[in-house]
PDB file of C-alpha atoms in Angstrom:
ATOM      1  CA  MET A 178       0.118 -25.898  33.516  1.00 42.00           C
ATOM      2  CA  THR A 179      -0.696 -26.712  29.921  1.00 45.00           C
ATOM      3  CA  LYS A 180       1.656 -28.769  27.881  1.00 49.00           C
ATOM      4  CA  HIS A 181       2.456 -27.382  24.432  1.00 47.00           C
ATOM      5  CA  THR A 182       3.056 -29.707  21.555  1.00 47.00           C
ATOM      6  CA  TRP A 183       4.922 -29.114  18.336  1.00 46.00           C
ATOM      7  CA  ASN A 184       2.221 -28.875  15.727  1.00 50.00           C
ATOM      8  CA  GLN A 185       3.548 -27.506  12.444  1.00 52.00           C
ATOM      9  CA  THR A 186       6.691 -27.780  10.378  1.00 50.00           C
ATOM     10  CA  SER A 187       7.987 -25.183   7.931  1.00 50.00           C
ATOM     11  CA  LYS A 188       9.482 -25.961   4.534  1.00 53.00           C
ATOM     12  CA  LYS A 189      12.960 -25.891   6.044  1.00 54.00           C
ATOM     13  CA  GLY A 190      11.980 -28.483   8.607  1.00 49.00           C
ATOM     14  CA  THR A 191      11.962 -26.202  11.647  1.00 58.00           C
ATOM     15  CA  LYS A 192       9.062 -26.604  14.038  1.00 57.00           C
ATOM     16  CA  TRP A 193       7.073 -23.988  15.951  1.00 58.00           C
ATOM     17  CA  TRP A 194       4.264 -23.912  18.479  1.00 60.00           C
ATOM     18  CA  GLU A 195       0.618 -24.169  17.403  1.00 65.00           C
ATOM     19  CA  ASN A 196       0.053 -20.527  18.406  1.00 67.00           C
ATOM     20  CA  ALA A 197       2.591 -19.203  15.857  1.00 68.00           C
ATOM     21  CA  ALA A 198       2.357 -18.134  12.228  1.00 66.00           C
ATOM     22  CA  GLU A 199       5.012 -17.990   9.523  1.00 70.00           C
ATOM     23  CA  VAL A 200       5.184 -14.986   7.220  1.00 66.00           C
ATOM     24  CA  ARG A 201       6.967 -14.822   3.878  1.00 70.00           C
ATOM     25  CA  HIS A 202       8.972 -11.617   3.656  1.00 66.00           C
ATOM     26  CA  THR A 203       9.954  -9.451   0.718  1.00 71.00           C
ATOM     27  CA  ASP A 204      13.581  -8.461   0.184  1.00 74.00           C
ATOM     28  CA  LYS A 205      13.174  -5.326   2.312  1.00 73.00           C
ATOM     29  CA  LEU A 206      12.175  -7.359   5.357  1.00 69.00           C
ATOM     30  CA  SER A 207      14.447 -10.328   4.754  1.00 68.00           C
ATOM     31  CA  ARG A 208      16.367  -9.731   8.002  1.00 70.00           C
ATOM     32  CA  LYS A 209      13.217  -9.983  10.145  1.00 67.00           C
ATOM     33  CA  HIS A 210      12.281 -13.251  11.808  1.00 67.00           C
ATOM     34  CA  PRO A 211       9.503 -14.987   9.819  1.00 66.00           C
ATOM     35  CA  VAL A 212       7.643 -16.551  12.783  1.00 70.00           C
ATOM     36  CA  PHE A 213       5.317 -14.445  14.948  1.00 64.00           C
ATOM     37  CA  PRO A 214       2.881 -15.177  17.757  1.00 69.00           C
ATOM     38  CA  ILE A 215      -0.723 -15.488  16.559  1.00 67.00           C
ATOM     39  CA  SER A 216      -1.763 -12.682  18.911  1.00 73.00           C
ATOM     40  CA  LEU A 217       0.109 -10.203  16.684  1.00 72.00           C
ATOM     41  CA  VAL A 218      -1.597 -11.342  13.475  1.00 70.00           C
ATOM     42  CA  LYS A 219      -4.763  -9.440  12.542  1.00 75.00           C
ATOM     43  CA  PRO A 220      -7.253 -10.458   9.855  1.00 75.00           C
ATOM     44  CA  TYR A 221      -7.207  -8.465   6.626  1.00 71.00           C
ATOM     45  CA  ILE A 222     -10.429  -6.564   5.987  1.00 72.00           C
ATOM     46  CA  GLN A 223     -10.753  -5.182   2.498  1.00 69.00           C
ATOM     47  CA  THR A 224     -12.327  -1.737   2.333  1.00 68.00           C
ATOM     48  CA  GLY A 225     -12.568  -1.791  -1.409  1.00 67.00           C
ATOM     49  CA  GLU A 226     -14.299   0.307  -3.989  1.00 67.00           C
ATOM     50  CA  ASP A 227     -17.402  -1.875  -3.790  1.00 69.00           C
ATOM     51  CA  LYS A 228     -18.121  -0.594  -0.252  1.00 71.00           C
ATOM     52  CA  PHE A 229     -17.240   3.044  -0.966  1.00 70.00           C
ATOM     53  CA  PRO A 230     -17.714   3.709  -4.709  1.00 69.00           C
ATOM     54  CA  SER A 231     -17.636   7.510  -4.380  1.00 72.00           C
ATOM     55  CA  ARG A 232     -14.305   7.533  -2.528  1.00 69.00           C
ATOM     56  CA  ASN A 233     -11.399   8.812  -4.588  1.00 67.00           C
ATOM     57  CA  LYS A 234      -8.249   6.782  -4.711  1.00 65.00           C
ATOM     58  CA  THR A 235      -5.486   8.228  -2.602  1.00 64.00           C
ATOM     59  CA  HIS A 236      -2.490   9.549  -4.421  1.00 60.00           C
ATOM     60  CA  THR A 237       0.962   9.066  -3.035  1.00 57.00           C
ATOM     61  CA  PRO A 238       2.590  12.435  -2.391  1.00 54.00           C
ATOM     62  CA  GLN A 239       5.607  13.231  -4.487  1.00 55.00           C
ATOM     63  CA  ASP A 240       8.876  14.108  -2.848  1.00 54.00           C
ATOM     64  CA  ILE A 241       9.231  17.795  -2.157  1.00 49.00           C
ATOM     65  CA  VAL A 242      12.339  19.133  -3.791  1.00 48.00           C
ATOM     66  CA  GLU A 243      13.631  22.455  -2.572  1.00 50.00           C
ATOM     67  CA  VAL A 244      14.871  24.601  -5.405  1.00 48.00           C
ATOM     68  CA  GLU A 245      17.578  27.036  -4.447  1.00 56.00           C
ATOM     69  CA  ASP A 246      17.154  30.515  -5.806  1.00 59.00           C
ATOM     70  CA  SER A 247      20.056  32.095  -7.563  1.00 57.00           C
ATOM     71  CA  PRO A 248      22.691  32.901  -4.946  1.00 71.00           C
ATOM     72  CA  VAL A 249      22.347  36.297  -3.309  1.00 78.00           C
ATOM     73  CA  PRO A 250      25.501  38.357  -3.830  1.00 86.00           C
ATOM     74  CA  VAL A 251      27.734  38.738  -0.791  1.00 88.00           C
ATOM     75  CA  LYS A 252      28.140  42.254   0.579  1.00 91.00           C
ATOM     76  CA  LYS A 253      30.965  41.514   3.012  1.00 91.00           C
ATOM     77  CA  ILE A 254      32.362  39.075   5.537  1.00 92.00           C
ATOM     78  CA  ILE A 255      31.844  40.336   9.068  1.00 93.00           C
ATOM     79  CA  ASN A 256      33.498  37.814  11.379  1.00 92.00           C
ATOM     80  CA  SER A 257      35.104  34.374  11.557  1.00 92.00           C
ATOM     81  CA  ARG A 258      35.020  31.470  13.983  1.00 91.00           C
ATOM     82  CA  LYS A 259      36.527  28.015  14.359  1.00 91.00           C
ATOM     83  CA  ILE A 260      34.190  25.092  15.033  1.00 88.00           C
ATOM     84  CA  ARG A 261      34.723  21.354  15.298  1.00 87.00           C
ATOM     85  CA  LEU A 262      32.775  19.221  12.778  1.00 82.00           C
ATOM     86  CA  ASN A 263      33.213  15.451  12.563  1.00 84.00           C
ATOM     87  CA  GLY A 264      36.351  15.612  14.680  1.00 86.00           C
ATOM     88  CA  LYS A 265      38.038  18.252  12.494  1.00 87.00           C
ATOM     89  CA  ASP A 266      38.452  21.989  12.997  1.00 89.00           C
ATOM     90  CA  GLN A 267      36.698  24.074  10.384  1.00 89.00           C
ATOM     91  CA  ARG A 268      36.695  27.838   9.943  1.00 91.00           C
ATOM     92  CA  GLN A 269      33.373  29.517   9.223  1.00 91.00           C
ATOM     93  CA  TYR A 270      32.695  33.096   8.221  1.00 93.00           C
ATOM     94  CA  LEU A 271      29.744  35.323   9.089  1.00 92.00           C
ATOM     95  CA  VAL A 272      28.514  36.603   5.730  1.00 92.00           C
ATOM     96  CA  ARG A 273      26.246  39.596   5.123  1.00 92.00           C
ATOM     97  CA  PHE A 274      24.370  39.563   1.839  1.00 89.00           C
ATOM     98  CA  LYS A 275      23.512  42.565  -0.339  1.00 90.00           C
ATOM     99  CA  ASN A 276      20.106  44.158   0.302  1.00 88.00           C
ATOM    100  CA  GLN A 277      19.659  42.007   3.433  1.00 87.00           C
ATOM    101  CA  THR A 278      19.410  42.983   7.083  1.00 88.00           C
ATOM    102  CA  ALA A 279      21.761  41.794   9.825  1.00 88.00           C
ATOM    103  CA  ASP A 280      19.310  39.116  10.984  1.00 88.00           C
ATOM    104  CA  LYS A 281      19.791  37.326   7.641  1.00 87.00           C
ATOM    105  CA  ASP A 282      23.559  36.927   8.164  1.00 90.00           C
ATOM    106  CA  LYS A 283      24.775  33.321   7.916  1.00 89.00           C
ATOM    107  CA  TRP A 284      27.795  31.339   9.056  1.00 91.00           C
ATOM    108  CA  LEU A 285      29.252  29.650   5.970  1.00 89.00           C
ATOM    109  CA  ALA A 286      32.302  27.557   5.238  1.00 89.00           C
ATOM    110  CA  GLU A 287      34.929  29.076   2.969  1.00 88.00           C
ATOM    111  CA  ASP A 288      33.988  26.886   0.005  1.00 87.00           C
ATOM    112  CA  ALA A 289      30.283  27.806   0.334  1.00 86.00           C
ATOM    113  CA  ILE A 290      30.820  31.554  -0.094  1.00 87.00           C
ATOM    114  CA  PRO A 291      30.190  32.817  -3.641  1.00 83.00           C
ATOM    115  CA  ASP A 292      33.334  34.667  -4.817  1.00 84.00           C
ATOM    116  CA  GLY A 293      34.902  33.600  -1.540  1.00 85.00           C
ATOM    117  CA  ASN A 294      38.529  34.395  -2.418  1.00 88.00           C
ATOM    118  CA  LEU A 295      37.799  38.044  -3.184  1.00 91.00           C
ATOM    119  CA  HIS A 296      35.730  38.627  -0.047  1.00 90.00           C
ATOM    120  CA  LEU A 297      38.171  36.731   2.179  1.00 91.00           C
ATOM    121  CA  ARG A 298      41.081  38.855   0.935  1.00 92.00           C
ATOM    122  CA  LYS A 299      39.146  42.023   1.811  1.00 92.00           C
ATOM    123  CA  PHE A 300      38.148  40.604   5.213  1.00 92.00           C
ATOM    124  CA  ARG A 301      41.704  39.594   6.132  1.00 91.00           C
ATOM    125  CA  ALA A 302      43.086  42.948   4.966  1.00 92.00           C
ATOM    126  CA  SER A 303      40.577  44.811   7.138  1.00 90.00           C
ATOM    127  CA  ARG A 304      41.548  42.685  10.162  1.00 86.00           C
ATOM    128  CA  ARG A 305      45.240  43.611   9.729  1.00 83.00           C
ATOM    129  CA  ASP A 306      44.571  47.353   9.885  1.00 70.00           C
TER     130      ASP A 306
END
């Protein structure tokens, strides 16, 4: 059995084994432990422009932003259901859109339906008959 000795001291005065390395972290990684085993540390090899002069620099991709089209007008509300979201009951309505087939119907919350009050009044009146 080999006997380990304390070899190095950090700026704060804490000691670690000779097979450990201390890393200085940025703010993002400040909660990570700064001392790692040497076996996890790999040497940095620069693959710079001097080795590959014809290689183009990589560009960081920009965030993809989905742009919503103008809302499709609602044809009618077909059905309703109650579901539980985040511990609360919420009523959703099956909405059919104008010039769309039945497979494009969507379950929407009351506040997400364009002109919801008008369509809900018609839907509730048709359910009473």
